[in-house]
Amino acid sequence: MSTTVSPDMKICVVESNRKPLLGREWLRKLNLDWNQIFNADYNAQAVSSLHKHQARIRLQANVQPIFIKASKLPFALRDAVEKELEDLERNGIIKKIDSAKWATPIVPVKKQGNEVRLCGDYKIRVNPCIVVEEHPLPTIEKLFASMAGGQQFSKIDHTKAYLQLEVNPDDREILTLSTHRGLYQPTRLMYDITSGPVKWQREIEQILKDIDGVSVLLDDIKITAPNDDIHLQRLELVLSRLNKYNMRVNFDKCVFMGNEVEYCGYKIDRLGIHKSTRENRRNYTNARSS
């Protein structure tokens, strides 16, 4: 690959234990696929839980354990469910156990590519027994305010967000899953458990709270800045912080230094805020009510 470098381009070499940081001018001249490079770098990291952050599941007073046998599984979903169980167990997200006082049937949710997401049917039996936590999701006005004055925008999307948040060992039995292959005890926060969004939002806000130009809504992180240099500095800070806590992101859905970004059913660019699709605005409303 040949690269033509202007004679007035500067580069500083310093002794440091931090990762190299190139300015926007050098990034353009090198003409590389930075999304692919970031993808190869970060996907090589092991999937792990948030370091020293554990969710607690607190029960209301005088609650008795509830054990429900596995629901009948449609034959057409059996192979996909078994594959997902094996993947979750291999990654340490669930573990096989012999007995438990609590048990909730799984609910397979079909996804693209003949895959399923396994949720617990917690809404009827378990969620009413749990103490509901309070932590407000940010308003649209607050999210927009954090993006004000931005020239370009980056978006970071978490992979299986809640499954990255470890549950305290003392509370894991409450989330036990009842399947056609026996009982599995989750080690991570499962989908459809009450206050799941609240727990996740609180932890991510705490991790990124001191970085300017950053907004967080559940598994979606947005970054902006008044110029390229500050944008790259903030982006490096966010990625470094996520790396510190061993958090996994979906780089297929990430955007780096884009001219616009979709947010809560609106499109934001350097000129301001523009209405987007009704469906995206409905998704934001659903997230706030969950």
Coordinates of C-alpha atoms in Angstrom, one line a residue:
M1 CA 0.0 0.0 0.0
S2 CA 1.4 3.4 -1.0
T3 CA 0.6 6.5 1.1
T4 CA 1.4 10.1 0.1
V5 CA 2.2 12.1 3.2
S6 CA 2.2 15.9 3.1
P7 CA 5.6 17.3 4.3
D8 CA 3.8 19.5 6.9
M9 CA 2.1 16.6 8.6
K10 CA 3.5 16.0 12.1
I11 CA 3.7 13.0 14.4
C12 CA 4.9 12.9 18.0
V13 CA 6.6 9.8 19.4
V14 CA 6.5 9.5 23.2
E15 CA 7.3 6.8 25.7
S16 CA 4.0 5.7 27.2
N17 CA 2.1 2.6 28.3
R18 CA -1.0 3.8 26.5
K19 CA -2.2 2.7 23.0
P20 CA -1.1 4.8 20.0
L21 CA -3.5 7.6 19.0
L22 CA -3.5 9.1 15.5
G23 CA -5.2 12.3 14.6
R24 CA -8.0 12.5 12.0
E25 CA -5.5 13.8 9.4
W26 CA -3.3 10.7 9.7
L27 CA -6.3 8.3 9.7
R28 CA -7.5 9.7 6.4
K29 CA -4.0 9.4 4.8
L30 CA -3.5 5.8 5.9
N31 CA -6.7 4.8 4.1
L32 CA -7.4 1.7 6.2
D33 CA -10.7 0.1 7.2
W34 CA -10.7 1.1 10.9
N35 CA -14.0 -0.6 11.6
Q36 CA -12.5 -3.9 10.6
I37 CA -9.3 -3.3 12.6
F38 CA -11.3 -2.4 15.8
N39 CA -13.4 -5.5 15.2
A40 CA -10.4 -7.8 15.0
D41 CA -8.9 -6.2 18.1
Y42 CA -11.8 -6.2 20.4
N43 CA -13.5 -9.4 19.4
A44 CA -10.3 -11.2 20.3
Q45 CA -11.1 -10.4 24.0
A46 CA -12.7 -13.1 26.1
V47 CA -16.4 -12.6 27.1
S48 CA -16.4 -11.8 30.8
S49 CA -18.7 -10.1 33.3
L50 CA -18.4 -6.6 34.6
H51 CA -15.4 -6.4 36.9
K52 CA -16.5 -6.1 40.5
H53 CA -20.1 -5.2 39.5
Q54 CA -22.8 -7.7 40.6
A55 CA -26.5 -7.3 40.4
R56 CA -28.6 -8.1 43.4
I57 CA -32.1 -9.7 43.2
R58 CA -33.9 -8.8 46.4
L59 CA -37.1 -10.5 47.4
Q60 CA -40.1 -9.0 49.2
A61 CA -40.9 -10.0 52.7
N62 CA -42.3 -13.5 53.4
V63 CA -42.0 -14.7 49.8
Q64 CA -42.0 -18.5 49.4
P65 CA -39.9 -20.2 46.6
I66 CA -41.9 -21.1 43.4
F67 CA -40.8 -24.1 41.3
I68 CA -42.4 -24.6 37.9
K69 CA -41.6 -27.5 35.6
A70 CA -40.4 -27.0 32.1
S71 CA -43.0 -26.1 29.4
K72 CA -43.5 -28.2 26.4
L73 CA -41.0 -27.3 23.7
P74 CA -42.0 -27.2 20.1
F75 CA -40.1 -29.8 18.1
A76 CA -39.1 -27.2 15.5
L77 CA -37.2 -25.2 18.1
R78 CA -35.5 -28.1 19.9
D79 CA -32.2 -28.0 18.0
A80 CA -31.9 -24.2 18.3
V81 CA -32.7 -24.2 22.0
E82 CA -30.2 -27.0 22.7
K83 CA -27.5 -25.2 20.8
E84 CA -28.2 -22.0 22.7
L85 CA -28.1 -23.8 26.0
E86 CA -24.8 -25.3 25.1
D87 CA -23.4 -21.9 24.0
L88 CA -24.6 -20.2 27.2
E89 CA -23.1 -23.0 29.4
R90 CA -19.8 -23.0 27.5
N91 CA -19.5 -19.2 28.0
G92 CA -20.3 -19.5 31.7
I93 CA -23.6 -17.6 31.5
I94 CA -25.5 -20.6 32.9
K95 CA -24.5 -23.7 34.7
K96 CA -26.2 -27.1 35.0
I97 CA -27.5 -27.9 38.5
D98 CA -29.3 -30.9 40.0
S99 CA -31.9 -29.2 42.3
A100 CA -33.3 -25.8 43.3
K101 CA -36.1 -24.3 45.3
W102 CA -36.9 -21.8 42.5
A103 CA -37.4 -22.7 38.8
T104 CA -38.9 -20.8 35.9
P105 CA -39.6 -22.3 32.4
I106 CA -37.7 -20.9 29.5
V107 CA -39.3 -18.9 26.7
P108 CA -37.5 -19.2 23.3
V109 CA -37.6 -16.1 21.2
K110 CA -36.9 -16.7 17.5
K111 CA -34.2 -14.6 15.9
Q112 CA -32.7 -14.4 12.4
G113 CA -30.7 -17.3 11.1
N114 CA -32.6 -20.0 12.8
E115 CA -31.3 -18.9 16.2
V116 CA -33.2 -18.2 19.5
R117 CA -32.8 -16.0 22.5
L118 CA -33.6 -17.8 25.7
C119 CA -35.6 -15.8 28.3
G120 CA -37.1 -16.9 31.6
D121 CA -40.9 -16.7 32.0
Y122 CA -40.3 -14.5 35.0
K123 CA -43.2 -12.0 34.6
I124 CA -46.0 -14.1 36.2
R125 CA -44.3 -15.9 39.1
V126 CA -40.9 -14.3 39.9
N127 CA -41.2 -10.6 39.1
P128 CA -44.1 -10.0 41.5
C129 CA -41.9 -11.3 44.3
I130 CA -39.0 -9.0 43.6
V131 CA -38.4 -5.6 45.2
V132 CA -38.5 -3.1 42.2
E133 CA -35.6 -0.7 42.0
E134 CA -35.8 2.8 40.9
H135 CA -33.4 4.6 38.6
P136 CA -34.8 6.9 35.9
L137 CA -33.9 6.4 32.2
P138 CA -32.7 9.7 30.6
T139 CA -35.3 11.9 29.0
I140 CA -35.1 12.7 25.3
E141 CA -34.2 16.3 26.2
K142 CA -31.3 15.2 28.3
L143 CA -30.0 12.8 25.6
F144 CA -30.3 15.6 23.0
A145 CA -28.5 18.1 25.2
S146 CA -25.5 15.7 25.5
M147 CA -25.2 15.7 21.7
A148 CA -25.5 19.5 21.2
G149 CA -22.6 21.1 19.3
G150 CA -21.3 17.8 17.9
Q151 CA -19.8 17.7 14.4
Q152 CA -19.5 14.0 14.0
F153 CA -21.0 11.1 15.9
S154 CA -20.0 7.6 17.1
K155 CA -22.3 4.8 18.2
I156 CA -21.3 1.8 20.3
D157 CA -23.7 -1.1 20.6
H158 CA -23.4 -3.7 23.4
T159 CA -23.7 -7.4 22.6
K160 CA -26.3 -9.2 24.8
A161 CA -26.0 -6.4 27.2
Y162 CA -27.7 -7.8 30.3
L163 CA -25.8 -11.1 30.0
Q164 CA -22.6 -9.1 30.7
L165 CA -23.8 -8.1 34.2
E166 CA -23.0 -10.8 36.8
V167 CA -25.6 -11.7 39.4
N168 CA -24.5 -12.1 43.0
P169 CA -24.1 -15.8 43.8
D170 CA -26.5 -15.5 46.8
D171 CA -29.3 -14.5 44.4
R172 CA -28.8 -16.8 41.4
E173 CA -31.1 -19.6 42.6
I174 CA -34.1 -17.2 42.1
L175 CA -33.4 -17.1 38.4
T176 CA -33.0 -20.9 37.9
L177 CA -34.3 -22.0 34.5
S178 CA -36.4 -25.1 34.0
T179 CA -35.8 -26.8 30.6
H180 CA -36.4 -30.1 28.9
R181 CA -32.7 -30.9 29.7
G182 CA -33.0 -30.1 33.4
L183 CA -32.2 -27.1 35.6
Y184 CA -29.8 -24.4 34.7
Q185 CA -28.7 -21.6 37.1
P186 CA -27.8 -18.2 35.4
T187 CA -24.7 -16.4 36.6
R188 CA -25.7 -13.3 34.7
L189 CA -28.7 -11.0 34.6
M190 CA -31.4 -12.6 32.4
Y191 CA -33.8 -11.0 30.0
D192 CA -37.3 -10.2 31.3
I193 CA -36.3 -10.0 34.9
T194 CA -37.9 -6.9 36.5
S195 CA -35.6 -3.9 37.0
G196 CA -33.1 -5.4 34.5
P197 CA -33.0 -2.2 32.4
V198 CA -32.7 -0.1 35.6
K199 CA -29.7 -2.2 36.9
W200 CA -27.9 -2.0 33.5
Q201 CA -28.5 1.7 33.0
R202 CA -27.2 2.5 36.5
E203 CA -24.0 0.5 36.0
I204 CA -23.2 1.9 32.6
E205 CA -23.8 5.5 33.7
Q206 CA -21.5 4.9 36.6
I207 CA -18.8 3.6 34.4
L208 CA -18.9 6.4 31.9
K209 CA -20.2 9.3 34.1
D210 CA -17.1 11.5 33.9
I211 CA -16.7 11.5 30.1
D212 CA -18.1 14.6 28.4
G213 CA -20.1 14.3 25.1
V214 CA -21.3 10.8 26.0
S215 CA -24.9 9.7 26.4
V216 CA -26.2 6.3 27.4
L217 CA -29.5 4.6 26.9
L218 CA -29.5 1.0 27.9
D219 CA -27.2 -0.9 25.5
D220 CA -26.6 2.2 23.2
I221 CA -23.7 4.6 23.8
K222 CA -23.4 7.8 21.7
I223 CA -20.3 10.0 21.5
T224 CA -19.7 13.4 20.0
A225 CA -17.4 16.4 20.2
P226 CA -16.9 19.9 18.7
N227 CA -13.9 18.7 16.7
D228 CA -12.1 15.6 15.5
D229 CA -9.3 15.6 18.1
I230 CA -11.6 15.8 21.1
H231 CA -13.9 13.2 19.5
L232 CA -11.1 10.7 19.2
Q233 CA -9.9 11.4 22.7
R234 CA -13.5 10.7 24.1
L235 CA -13.8 7.7 21.9
E236 CA -10.6 6.3 23.2
L237 CA -11.7 6.9 26.8
V238 CA -15.0 5.1 26.3
L239 CA -13.4 2.1 24.6
S240 CA -10.7 1.9 27.2
R241 CA -13.3 2.1 30.0
L242 CA -15.3 -0.7 28.4
N243 CA -12.2 -2.7 27.9
K244 CA -11.3 -2.3 31.6
Y245 CA -14.7 -3.8 32.6
N246 CA -14.4 -6.6 30.0
M247 CA -17.5 -5.4 28.2
R248 CA -18.3 -6.8 24.7
V249 CA -19.7 -4.7 21.9
N250 CA -21.3 -5.6 18.6
F251 CA -19.0 -3.9 16.0
D252 CA -21.4 -4.7 13.1
K253 CA -23.8 -2.2 14.6
C254 CA -21.2 0.4 15.7
V255 CA -20.5 3.6 13.9
F256 CA -17.3 5.6 14.2
M257 CA -17.0 9.3 13.3
G258 CA -20.3 9.4 11.3
N259 CA -21.9 12.5 10.0
E260 CA -25.3 11.6 11.6
V261 CA -26.8 9.3 14.1
E262 CA -30.3 7.8 14.9
Y263 CA -31.4 8.5 18.4
C264 CA -34.8 7.8 20.0
G265 CA -36.6 8.1 16.7
Y266 CA -34.8 11.2 15.7
K267 CA -31.8 11.9 13.4
I268 CA -29.0 14.1 14.8
D269 CA -26.3 15.8 12.7
R270 CA -24.2 18.9 13.0
L271 CA -27.2 21.0 11.8
G272 CA -29.5 19.9 14.5
I273 CA -32.3 17.4 15.3
H274 CA -34.7 16.0 12.6
K275 CA -37.7 13.7 13.0
S276 CA -37.1 10.1 12.0
T277 CA -39.5 7.1 11.7
R278 CA -42.5 6.6 14.0
E279 CA -41.3 3.0 14.7
N280 CA -38.0 4.2 16.2
R281 CA -39.8 6.7 18.4
R282 CA -42.1 3.9 19.6
N283 CA -39.0 1.7 20.5
Y284 CA -37.7 4.5 22.8
T285 CA -41.1 4.8 24.5
N286 CA -41.3 1.0 25.0
A287 CA -37.8 1.0 26.5
R288 CA -38.7 3.7 29.1
S289 CA -41.9 1.8 30.1
S290 CA -40.2 -1.6 30.5

